[in-house]
Tab-separated table of C-alpha atoms in Angstrom:
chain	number	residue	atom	x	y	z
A	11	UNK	CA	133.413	113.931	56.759
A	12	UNK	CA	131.394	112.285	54.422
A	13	UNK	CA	129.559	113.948	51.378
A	14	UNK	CA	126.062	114.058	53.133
A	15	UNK	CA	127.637	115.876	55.857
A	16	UNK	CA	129.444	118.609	54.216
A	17	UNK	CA	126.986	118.774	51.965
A	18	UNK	CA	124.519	119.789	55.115
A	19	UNK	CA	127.399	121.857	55.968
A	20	UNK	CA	127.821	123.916	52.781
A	21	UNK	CA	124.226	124.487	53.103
A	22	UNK	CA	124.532	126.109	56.683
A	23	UNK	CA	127.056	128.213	55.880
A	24	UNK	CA	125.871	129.407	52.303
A	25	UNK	CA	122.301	129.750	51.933
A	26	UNK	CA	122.152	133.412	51.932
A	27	UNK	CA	125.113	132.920	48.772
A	28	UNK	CA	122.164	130.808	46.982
A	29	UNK	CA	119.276	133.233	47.733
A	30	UNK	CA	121.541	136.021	46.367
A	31	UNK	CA	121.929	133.894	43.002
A	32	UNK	CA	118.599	132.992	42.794
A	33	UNK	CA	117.137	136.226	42.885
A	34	UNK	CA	120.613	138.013	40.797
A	35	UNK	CA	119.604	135.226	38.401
A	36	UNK	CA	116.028	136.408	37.846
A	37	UNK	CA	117.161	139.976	37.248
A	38	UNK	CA	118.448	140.445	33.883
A	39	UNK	CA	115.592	138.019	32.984
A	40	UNK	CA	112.773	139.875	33.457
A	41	UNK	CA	113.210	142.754	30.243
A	42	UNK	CA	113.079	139.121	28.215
A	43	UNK	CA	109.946	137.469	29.878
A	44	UNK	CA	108.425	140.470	29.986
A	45	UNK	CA	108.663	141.488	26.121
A	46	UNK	CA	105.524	139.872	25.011
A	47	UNK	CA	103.157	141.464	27.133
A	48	UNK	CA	104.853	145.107	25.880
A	49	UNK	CA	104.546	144.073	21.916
A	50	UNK	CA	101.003	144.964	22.170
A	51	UNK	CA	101.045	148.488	23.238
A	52	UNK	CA	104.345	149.281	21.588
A	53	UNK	CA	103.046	147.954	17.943
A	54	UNK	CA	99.772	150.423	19.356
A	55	UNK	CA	101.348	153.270	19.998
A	56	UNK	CA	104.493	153.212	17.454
A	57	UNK	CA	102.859	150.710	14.489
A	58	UNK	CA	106.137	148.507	15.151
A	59	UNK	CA	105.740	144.967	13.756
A	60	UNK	CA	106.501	141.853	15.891
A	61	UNK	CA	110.233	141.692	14.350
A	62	UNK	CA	110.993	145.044	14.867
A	63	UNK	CA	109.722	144.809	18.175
A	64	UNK	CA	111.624	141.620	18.770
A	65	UNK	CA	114.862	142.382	16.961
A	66	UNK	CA	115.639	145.005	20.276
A	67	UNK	CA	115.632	141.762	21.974
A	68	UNK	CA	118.272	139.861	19.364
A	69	UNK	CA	120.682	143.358	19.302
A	70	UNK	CA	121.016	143.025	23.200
A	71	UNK	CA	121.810	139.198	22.686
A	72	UNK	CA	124.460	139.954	19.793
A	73	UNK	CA	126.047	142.978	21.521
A	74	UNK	CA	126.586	140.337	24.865
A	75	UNK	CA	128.294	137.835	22.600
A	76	UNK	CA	132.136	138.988	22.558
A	77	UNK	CA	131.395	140.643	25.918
A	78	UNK	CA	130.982	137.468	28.110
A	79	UNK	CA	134.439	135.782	27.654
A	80	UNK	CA	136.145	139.274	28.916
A	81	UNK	CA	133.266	139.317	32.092
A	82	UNK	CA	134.741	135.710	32.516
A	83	UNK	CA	137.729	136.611	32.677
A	84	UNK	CA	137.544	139.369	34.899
A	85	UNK	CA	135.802	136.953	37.455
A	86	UNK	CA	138.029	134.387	37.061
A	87	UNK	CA	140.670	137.462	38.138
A	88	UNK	CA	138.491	139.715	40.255
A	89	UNK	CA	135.511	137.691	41.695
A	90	UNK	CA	132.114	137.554	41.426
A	91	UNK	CA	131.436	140.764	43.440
A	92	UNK	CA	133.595	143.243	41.601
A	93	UNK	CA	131.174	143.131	38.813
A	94	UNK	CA	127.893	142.361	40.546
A	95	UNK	CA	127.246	145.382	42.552
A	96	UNK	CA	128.184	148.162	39.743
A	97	UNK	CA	125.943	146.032	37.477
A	98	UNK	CA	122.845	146.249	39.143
A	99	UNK	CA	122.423	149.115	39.347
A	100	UNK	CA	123.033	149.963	35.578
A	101	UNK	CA	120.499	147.301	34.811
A	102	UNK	CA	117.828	149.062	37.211
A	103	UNK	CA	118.244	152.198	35.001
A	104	UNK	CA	118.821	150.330	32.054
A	105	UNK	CA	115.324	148.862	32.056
A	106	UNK	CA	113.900	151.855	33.401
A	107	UNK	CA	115.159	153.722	30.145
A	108	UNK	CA	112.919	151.651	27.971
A	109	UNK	CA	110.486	153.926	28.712
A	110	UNK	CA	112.045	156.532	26.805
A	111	UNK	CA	110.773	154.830	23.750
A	112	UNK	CA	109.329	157.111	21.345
A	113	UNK	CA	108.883	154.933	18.033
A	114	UNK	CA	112.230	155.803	16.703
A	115	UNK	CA	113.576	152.214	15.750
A	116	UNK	CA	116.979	153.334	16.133
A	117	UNK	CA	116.716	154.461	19.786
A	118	UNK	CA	115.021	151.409	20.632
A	119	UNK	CA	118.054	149.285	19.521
A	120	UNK	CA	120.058	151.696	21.347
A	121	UNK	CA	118.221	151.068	24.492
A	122	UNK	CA	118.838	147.360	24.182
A	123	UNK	CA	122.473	147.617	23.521
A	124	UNK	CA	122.931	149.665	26.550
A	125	UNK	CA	120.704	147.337	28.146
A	126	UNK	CA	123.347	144.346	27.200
A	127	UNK	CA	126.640	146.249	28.174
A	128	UNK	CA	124.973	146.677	31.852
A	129	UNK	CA	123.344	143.203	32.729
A	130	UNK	CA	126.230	141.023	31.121
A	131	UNK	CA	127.746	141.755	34.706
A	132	UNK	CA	124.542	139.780	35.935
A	133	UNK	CA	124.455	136.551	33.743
A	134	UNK	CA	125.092	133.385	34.609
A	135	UNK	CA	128.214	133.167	34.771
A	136	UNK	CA	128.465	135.576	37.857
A	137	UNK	CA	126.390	133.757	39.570
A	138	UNK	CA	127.319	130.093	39.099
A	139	UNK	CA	130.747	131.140	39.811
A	140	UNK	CA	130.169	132.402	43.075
A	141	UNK	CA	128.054	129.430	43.711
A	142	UNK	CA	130.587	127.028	42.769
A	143	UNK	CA	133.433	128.646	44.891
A	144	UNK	CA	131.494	127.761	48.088
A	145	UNK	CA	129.737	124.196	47.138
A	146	UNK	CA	131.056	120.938	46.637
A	147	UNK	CA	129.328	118.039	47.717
A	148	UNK	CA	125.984	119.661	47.149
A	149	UNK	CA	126.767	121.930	44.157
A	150	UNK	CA	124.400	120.432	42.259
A	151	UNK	CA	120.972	121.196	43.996
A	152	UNK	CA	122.690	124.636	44.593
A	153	UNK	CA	123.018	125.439	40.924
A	154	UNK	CA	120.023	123.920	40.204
A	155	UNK	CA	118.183	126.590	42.671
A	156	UNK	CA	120.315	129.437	41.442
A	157	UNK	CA	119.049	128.815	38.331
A	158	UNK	CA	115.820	128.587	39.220
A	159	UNK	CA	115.975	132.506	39.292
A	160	UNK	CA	115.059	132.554	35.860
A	161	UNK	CA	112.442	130.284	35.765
A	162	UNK	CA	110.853	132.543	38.890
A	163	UNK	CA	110.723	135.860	36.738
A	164	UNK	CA	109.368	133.716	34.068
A	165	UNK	CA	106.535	133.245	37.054
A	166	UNK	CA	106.115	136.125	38.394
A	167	UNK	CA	107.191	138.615	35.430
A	168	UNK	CA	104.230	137.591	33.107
A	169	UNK	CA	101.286	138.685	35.157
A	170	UNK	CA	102.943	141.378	37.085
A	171	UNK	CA	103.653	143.192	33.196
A	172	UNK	CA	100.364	142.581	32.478
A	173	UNK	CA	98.690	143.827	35.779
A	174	UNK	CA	100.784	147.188	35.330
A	175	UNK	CA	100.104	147.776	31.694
A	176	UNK	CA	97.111	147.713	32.169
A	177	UNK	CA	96.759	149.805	35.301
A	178	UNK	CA	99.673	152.253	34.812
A	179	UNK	CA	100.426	151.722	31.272
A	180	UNK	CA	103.594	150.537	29.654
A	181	UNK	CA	106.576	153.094	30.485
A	182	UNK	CA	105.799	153.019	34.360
A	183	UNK	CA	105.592	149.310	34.089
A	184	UNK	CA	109.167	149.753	32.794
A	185	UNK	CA	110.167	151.640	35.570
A	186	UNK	CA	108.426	150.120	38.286
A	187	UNK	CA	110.094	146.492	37.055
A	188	UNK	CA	113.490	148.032	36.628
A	189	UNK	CA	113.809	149.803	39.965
A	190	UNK	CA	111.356	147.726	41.999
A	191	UNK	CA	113.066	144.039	40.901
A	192	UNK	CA	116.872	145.732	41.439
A	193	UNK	CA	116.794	147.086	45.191
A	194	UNK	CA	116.673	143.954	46.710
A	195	UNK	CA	118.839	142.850	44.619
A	196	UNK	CA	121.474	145.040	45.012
A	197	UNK	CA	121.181	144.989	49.055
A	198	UNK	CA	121.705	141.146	49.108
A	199	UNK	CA	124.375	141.480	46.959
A	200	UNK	CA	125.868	144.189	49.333
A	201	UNK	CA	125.697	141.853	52.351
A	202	UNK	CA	126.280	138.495	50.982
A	203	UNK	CA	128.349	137.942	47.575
A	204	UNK	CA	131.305	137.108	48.694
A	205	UNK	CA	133.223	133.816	46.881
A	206	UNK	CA	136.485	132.554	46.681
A	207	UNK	CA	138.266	135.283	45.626
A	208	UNK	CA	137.260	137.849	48.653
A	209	UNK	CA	138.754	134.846	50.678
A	210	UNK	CA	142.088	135.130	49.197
A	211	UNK	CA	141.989	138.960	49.894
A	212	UNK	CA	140.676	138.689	52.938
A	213	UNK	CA	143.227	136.002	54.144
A	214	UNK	CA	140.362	134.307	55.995
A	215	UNK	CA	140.159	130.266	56.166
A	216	UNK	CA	137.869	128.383	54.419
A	217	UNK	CA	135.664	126.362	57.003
A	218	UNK	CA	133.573	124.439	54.552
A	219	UNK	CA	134.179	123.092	50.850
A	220	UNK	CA	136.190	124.904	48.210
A	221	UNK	CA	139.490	123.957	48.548
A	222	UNK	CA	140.123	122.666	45.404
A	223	UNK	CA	137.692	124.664	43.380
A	224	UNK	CA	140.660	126.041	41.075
A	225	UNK	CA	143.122	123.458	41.374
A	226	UNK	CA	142.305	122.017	37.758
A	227	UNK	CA	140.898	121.868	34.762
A	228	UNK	CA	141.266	122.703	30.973
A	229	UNK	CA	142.975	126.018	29.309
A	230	UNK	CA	140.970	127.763	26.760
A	231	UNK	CA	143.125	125.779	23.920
A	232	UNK	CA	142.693	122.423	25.306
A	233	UNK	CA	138.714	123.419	25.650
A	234	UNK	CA	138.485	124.539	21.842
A	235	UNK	CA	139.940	120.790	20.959
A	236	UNK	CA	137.386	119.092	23.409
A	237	UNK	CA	135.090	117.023	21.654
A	238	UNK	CA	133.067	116.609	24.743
A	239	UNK	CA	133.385	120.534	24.806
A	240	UNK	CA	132.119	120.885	21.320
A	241	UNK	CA	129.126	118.733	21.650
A	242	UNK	CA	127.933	120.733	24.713
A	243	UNK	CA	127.976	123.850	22.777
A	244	UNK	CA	126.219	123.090	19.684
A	245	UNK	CA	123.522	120.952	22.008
A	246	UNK	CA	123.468	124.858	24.137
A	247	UNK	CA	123.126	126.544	21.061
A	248	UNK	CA	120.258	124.752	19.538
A	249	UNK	CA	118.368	124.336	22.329
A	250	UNK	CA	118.583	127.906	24.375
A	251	UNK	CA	118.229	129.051	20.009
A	252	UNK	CA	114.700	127.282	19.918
A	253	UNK	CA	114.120	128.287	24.477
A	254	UNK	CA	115.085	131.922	23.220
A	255	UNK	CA	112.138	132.270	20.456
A	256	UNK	CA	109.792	130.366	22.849
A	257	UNK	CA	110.238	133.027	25.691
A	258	UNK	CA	109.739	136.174	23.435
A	259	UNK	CA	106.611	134.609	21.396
A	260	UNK	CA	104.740	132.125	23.602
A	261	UNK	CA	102.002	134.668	24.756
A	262	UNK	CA	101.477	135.861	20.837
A	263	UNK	CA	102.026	131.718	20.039
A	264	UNK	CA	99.429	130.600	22.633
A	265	UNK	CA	96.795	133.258	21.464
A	266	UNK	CA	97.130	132.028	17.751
A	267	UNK	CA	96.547	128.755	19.493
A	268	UNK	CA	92.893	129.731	20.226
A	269	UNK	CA	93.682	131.242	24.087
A	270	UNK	CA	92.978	134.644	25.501
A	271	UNK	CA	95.605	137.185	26.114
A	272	UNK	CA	94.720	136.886	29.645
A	273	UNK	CA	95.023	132.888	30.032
A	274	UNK	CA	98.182	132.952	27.653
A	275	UNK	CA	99.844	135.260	30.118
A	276	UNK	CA	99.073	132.793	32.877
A	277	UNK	CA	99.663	129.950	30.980
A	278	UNK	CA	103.551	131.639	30.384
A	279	UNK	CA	103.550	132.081	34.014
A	280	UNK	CA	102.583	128.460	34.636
A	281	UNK	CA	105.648	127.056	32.053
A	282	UNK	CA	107.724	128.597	34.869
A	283	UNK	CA	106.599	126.376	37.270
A	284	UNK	CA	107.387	123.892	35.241
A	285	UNK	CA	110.608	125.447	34.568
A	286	UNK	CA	111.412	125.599	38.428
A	287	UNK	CA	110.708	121.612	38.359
A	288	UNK	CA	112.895	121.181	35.495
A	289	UNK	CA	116.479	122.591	37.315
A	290	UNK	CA	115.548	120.977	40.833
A	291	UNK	CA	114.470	117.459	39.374
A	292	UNK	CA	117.855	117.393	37.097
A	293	UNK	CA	120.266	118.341	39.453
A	294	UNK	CA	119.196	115.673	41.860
A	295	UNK	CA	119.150	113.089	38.625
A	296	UNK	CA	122.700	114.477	37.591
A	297	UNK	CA	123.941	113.927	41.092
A	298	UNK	CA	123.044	110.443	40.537
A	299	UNK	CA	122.699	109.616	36.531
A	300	UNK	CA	125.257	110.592	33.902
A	301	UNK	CA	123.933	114.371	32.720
A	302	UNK	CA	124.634	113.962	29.304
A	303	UNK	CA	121.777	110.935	29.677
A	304	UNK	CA	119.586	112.884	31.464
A	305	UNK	CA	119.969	116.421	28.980
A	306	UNK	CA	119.178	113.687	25.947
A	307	UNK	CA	115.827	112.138	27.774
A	308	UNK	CA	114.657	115.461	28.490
A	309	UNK	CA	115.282	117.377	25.027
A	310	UNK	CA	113.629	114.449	23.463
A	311	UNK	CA	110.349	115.188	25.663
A	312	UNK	CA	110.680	118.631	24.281
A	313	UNK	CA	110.136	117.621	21.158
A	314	UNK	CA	106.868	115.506	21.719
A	315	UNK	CA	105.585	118.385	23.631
A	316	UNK	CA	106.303	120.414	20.232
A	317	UNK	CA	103.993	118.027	19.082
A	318	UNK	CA	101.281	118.822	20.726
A	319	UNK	CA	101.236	122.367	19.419
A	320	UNK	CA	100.675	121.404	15.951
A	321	UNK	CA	97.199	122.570	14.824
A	322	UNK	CA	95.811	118.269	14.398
A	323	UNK	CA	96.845	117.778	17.831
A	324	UNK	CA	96.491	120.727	20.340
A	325	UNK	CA	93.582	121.337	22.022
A	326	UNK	CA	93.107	122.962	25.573
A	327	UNK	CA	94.133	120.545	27.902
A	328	UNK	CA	97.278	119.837	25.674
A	329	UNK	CA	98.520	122.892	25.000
A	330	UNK	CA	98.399	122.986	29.191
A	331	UNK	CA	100.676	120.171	29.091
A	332	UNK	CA	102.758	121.414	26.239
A	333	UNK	CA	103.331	124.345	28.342
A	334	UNK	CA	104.130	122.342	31.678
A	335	UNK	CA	106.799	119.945	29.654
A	336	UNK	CA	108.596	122.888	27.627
A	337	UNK	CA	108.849	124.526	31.309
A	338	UNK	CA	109.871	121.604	32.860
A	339	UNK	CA	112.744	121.288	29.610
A	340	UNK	CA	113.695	124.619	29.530
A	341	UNK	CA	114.190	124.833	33.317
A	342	UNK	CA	117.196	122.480	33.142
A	343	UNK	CA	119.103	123.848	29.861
A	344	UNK	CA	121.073	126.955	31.700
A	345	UNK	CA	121.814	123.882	34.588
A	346	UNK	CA	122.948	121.277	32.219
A	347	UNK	CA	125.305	123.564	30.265
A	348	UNK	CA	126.863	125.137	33.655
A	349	UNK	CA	127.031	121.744	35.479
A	350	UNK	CA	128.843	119.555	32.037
A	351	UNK	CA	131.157	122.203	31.495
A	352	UNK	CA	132.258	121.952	35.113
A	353	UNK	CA	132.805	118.355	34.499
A	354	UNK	CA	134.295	118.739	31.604
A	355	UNK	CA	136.499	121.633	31.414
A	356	UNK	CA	137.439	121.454	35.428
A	357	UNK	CA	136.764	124.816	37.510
A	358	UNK	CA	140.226	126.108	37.135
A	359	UNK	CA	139.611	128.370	34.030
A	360	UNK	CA	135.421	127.875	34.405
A	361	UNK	CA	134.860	131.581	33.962
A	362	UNK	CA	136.756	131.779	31.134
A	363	UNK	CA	135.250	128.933	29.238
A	364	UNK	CA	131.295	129.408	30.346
A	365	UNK	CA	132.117	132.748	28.834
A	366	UNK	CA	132.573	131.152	25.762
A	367	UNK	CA	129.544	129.014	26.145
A	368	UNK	CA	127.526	132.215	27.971
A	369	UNK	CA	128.836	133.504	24.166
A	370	UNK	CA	126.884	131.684	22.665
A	371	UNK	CA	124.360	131.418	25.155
A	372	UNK	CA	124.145	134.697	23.574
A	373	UNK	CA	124.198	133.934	20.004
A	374	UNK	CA	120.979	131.942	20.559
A	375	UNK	CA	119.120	134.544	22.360
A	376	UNK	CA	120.241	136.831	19.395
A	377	UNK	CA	118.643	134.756	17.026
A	378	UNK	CA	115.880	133.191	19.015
A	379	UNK	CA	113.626	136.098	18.722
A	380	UNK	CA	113.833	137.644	15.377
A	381	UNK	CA	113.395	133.734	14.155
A	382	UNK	CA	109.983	133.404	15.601
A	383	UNK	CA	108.803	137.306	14.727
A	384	UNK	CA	110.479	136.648	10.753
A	385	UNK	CA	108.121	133.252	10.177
A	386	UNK	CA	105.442	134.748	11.717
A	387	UNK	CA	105.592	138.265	9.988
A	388	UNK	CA	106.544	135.828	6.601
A	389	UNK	CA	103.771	132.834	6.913
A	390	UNK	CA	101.217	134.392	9.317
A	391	UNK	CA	102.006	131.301	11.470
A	392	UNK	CA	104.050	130.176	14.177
A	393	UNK	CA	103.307	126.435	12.683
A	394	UNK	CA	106.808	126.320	10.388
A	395	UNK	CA	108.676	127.336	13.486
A	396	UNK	CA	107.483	124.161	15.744
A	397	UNK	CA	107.803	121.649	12.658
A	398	UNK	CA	111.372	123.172	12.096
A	399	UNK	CA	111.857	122.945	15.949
A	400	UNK	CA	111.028	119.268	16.514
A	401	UNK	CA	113.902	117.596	14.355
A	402	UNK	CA	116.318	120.465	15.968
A	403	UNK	CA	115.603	119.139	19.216
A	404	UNK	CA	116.313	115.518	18.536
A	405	UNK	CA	119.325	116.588	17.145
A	406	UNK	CA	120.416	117.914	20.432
A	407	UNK	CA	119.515	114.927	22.315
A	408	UNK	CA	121.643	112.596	19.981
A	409	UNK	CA	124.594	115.359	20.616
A	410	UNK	CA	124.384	114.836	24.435
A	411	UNK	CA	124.778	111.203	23.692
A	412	UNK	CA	128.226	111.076	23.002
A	413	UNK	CA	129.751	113.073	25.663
A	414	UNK	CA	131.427	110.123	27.173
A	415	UNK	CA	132.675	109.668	30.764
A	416	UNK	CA	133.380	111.719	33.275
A	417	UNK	CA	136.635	112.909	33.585
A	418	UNK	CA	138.660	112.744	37.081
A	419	UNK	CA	140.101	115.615	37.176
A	420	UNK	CA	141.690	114.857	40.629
A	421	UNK	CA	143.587	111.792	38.724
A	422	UNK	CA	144.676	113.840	35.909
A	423	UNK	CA	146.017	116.577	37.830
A	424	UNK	CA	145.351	118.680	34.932
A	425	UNK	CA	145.707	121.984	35.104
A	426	UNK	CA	145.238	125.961	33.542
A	427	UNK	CA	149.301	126.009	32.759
A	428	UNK	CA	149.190	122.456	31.040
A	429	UNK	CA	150.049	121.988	27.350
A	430	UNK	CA	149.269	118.491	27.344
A	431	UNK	CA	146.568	116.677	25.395
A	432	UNK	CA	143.281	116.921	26.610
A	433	UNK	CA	142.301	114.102	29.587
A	434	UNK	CA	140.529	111.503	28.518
A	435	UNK	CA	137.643	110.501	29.980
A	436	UNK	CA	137.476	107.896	32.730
């Protein structure tokens, strides 16, 4: 059967698997994307500041960061499901606690740690693992659209905050995203996220692809020595860093820029679009291009649409396309880390080691944040954040540059119980 075929064949059998991802995906996302339309009435009602509004944000990212190598071990042990189903529905009341605010700082930090305990059973991890378990000749496009799930709250979330803020005001809008985003969730969770693992409990046969999803790969050790390894996690961290202050602030950026509140909420909404465009486009080009090639092109467009932020250049129509080509970058970040460690590192400890990248995955969305509400609560600007940005981003690119080959991993034979040096790429 040739790759087109089982490819079509994956797809029959596994859609519902990707439409479970997609929207899991999105979940966890939305008390992020959301955040900016909330500073407003919080800093109303409690006098908060935008970094002590943000920082809630940063705590949740910085209480996930040792927590994600344990969830990827417990999925590289358990599955994908164990963790899933008891997660969503802490995240539903996890967001729906945020209404409890009550302009006690401490509380609010609180919430947000809670908040990270309960949806680091829903990052990415979870769900490219599951995805990964069923795909193989098409796992590409289907990470691609499982990551998309992000990029769709970033669509849908910015509007719909803004519509119930302003008709319900902001602690039902807390509840009403919480509960309303996690039922269907949970129910296609329930009925269809099943991977490998339920397989091997199950005894049941494998009709279609996965096979030799765990047959080999790195170990942990031989992962912390890869240069290749290396260079995707300090391109990761830089990039989701600068992706993570973007998300919080580009409603409060966009109105500095000249916008309305109103048009800056759509214009976040549109960068998902973009975004969307972003994780399809590069997983066909990575099914076809080296991705270390592609990751470089696109971080480099990044930083020219940067550029067009800077007070001499941005005007209307190219702050429209700034938007478009930072959501068409951003889209494909989550998808180029997940997919290159898979090449990399091999699938047979891939929870394991995305939980060290999710880690820092993390550590950016920590810092992300409280970077962009410190230089703007310091300067009055966002303008030293996008000059500081642009070299930051080209750095990246030239870090993607010299991954090197793929490795054949079916040549190698390497596997998890290995001590051996580290492949090298073919």
């Amino acid at each position: 059967m040739d790759n087109k075929t089982l490819g079509s064949e994956e797809w029959k059998s596994h859609w519902p698997l990707v439409l479970t991802a997609f929207l899991g995906m999105s979940y966890p996302a939305i008390a992020y994307y959301s955040i900016g339309l909330f500073i407003e009435p919080l800093s109303r009602d409690f006098g908060w500041s935008r970094t002590e509004i943000a920082v809630g944000a940063s705590i949740s990212a910085i209480v996930t960061i040792p927590i994600m190598p344990l969830v990827g071990a417990l999925v590289d042990r358990w599955g994908v499901r164990f963790l899933a189903l008891p997660g969503t529905v802490l995240t539903a009341a996890c967001i729906s606690s945020f209404a409890l605010a009550n302009g006690n700082l401490t509380l609010w930090g609180l919430l947000w740690g809670f908040f990270a305990l309960c949806q680091a059973f829903l990052k990415t991890t979870i769900w490219t693992a599951a995805v990964m378990s069923r795909f193989v000749a098409a796992r590409s496009l289907a990470i691609a659209i499982t990551l998309c799930g992000a990029s769709f709250a970033n669509i849908v979330v910015p509007p719909l905050a803004r519509w119930l803020i302003e008709d319900y005001g902001w602690r039902t809008s807390y509840i009403a995203l919480g509960v309303g985003w996690g039922i269907p969730v949970f129910l296609l969770c329930m009925f269809f996220l099943f991977d490998g693992h339920d397989d091997r409990r199950q005894k049941k046969q494998r009709g279609v692809a996965g096979q030799v999803v765990y047959a080999h790969g790195l170990s942990i050790r031989q992962a912390l020595r890869s240069g290749p390894i290396l260079r995707i996690g300090g391109a990761t961290l830089i990039t989701l860093l600068l992706t993570a202050c973007l998300v919080v602030h580009q409603v409060p950026l966009l109105v500095e820029a000249g916008l309305s509140r109103a048009l800056a909420a759509y214009l976040a909404s549109l960068s998902g679009f973009g975004a969307i465009a972003g994780s399809l486009i590069s997983g066909w080009l990575m099914d076809r291009y080296h991705a270390g090639w592609v990751g470089a092109i696109t971080n480099a467009l990044a930083a020219l649409a940067l550029v067009l932020l800077l007070e001499p250049f941005r005007t209307p129509a190219l702050i429209v396309v700034a938007m478009l080509v930072i959501g068409y970058t951003s889209g494909m970040k989550l998808q180029l880390c997940g997919y290159l460690t898979s090449v990399y590192a091999g699938l047979r400890n891939y929870g394991k080691i995305f939980g060290v990248m999710a880690s820092i995955i993390a550590i950016s969305s920590a810092l992300g944040p409280m970077l962009g509400g410190v230089i703007y609560d310091t300067t009055g600007s966002y303008s030293l954040f996008i000059w500081a940005a642009i070299p930051a981003t080209l750095f990246s690119s030239f870090l993607l540059l010299g991954l090197g080959r793929y490795p054949d991993w079916a040549a190698t034979g390497e596997g998890a119980d290995t001590n051996g040096p580290v492949p090298a790429a073919s």
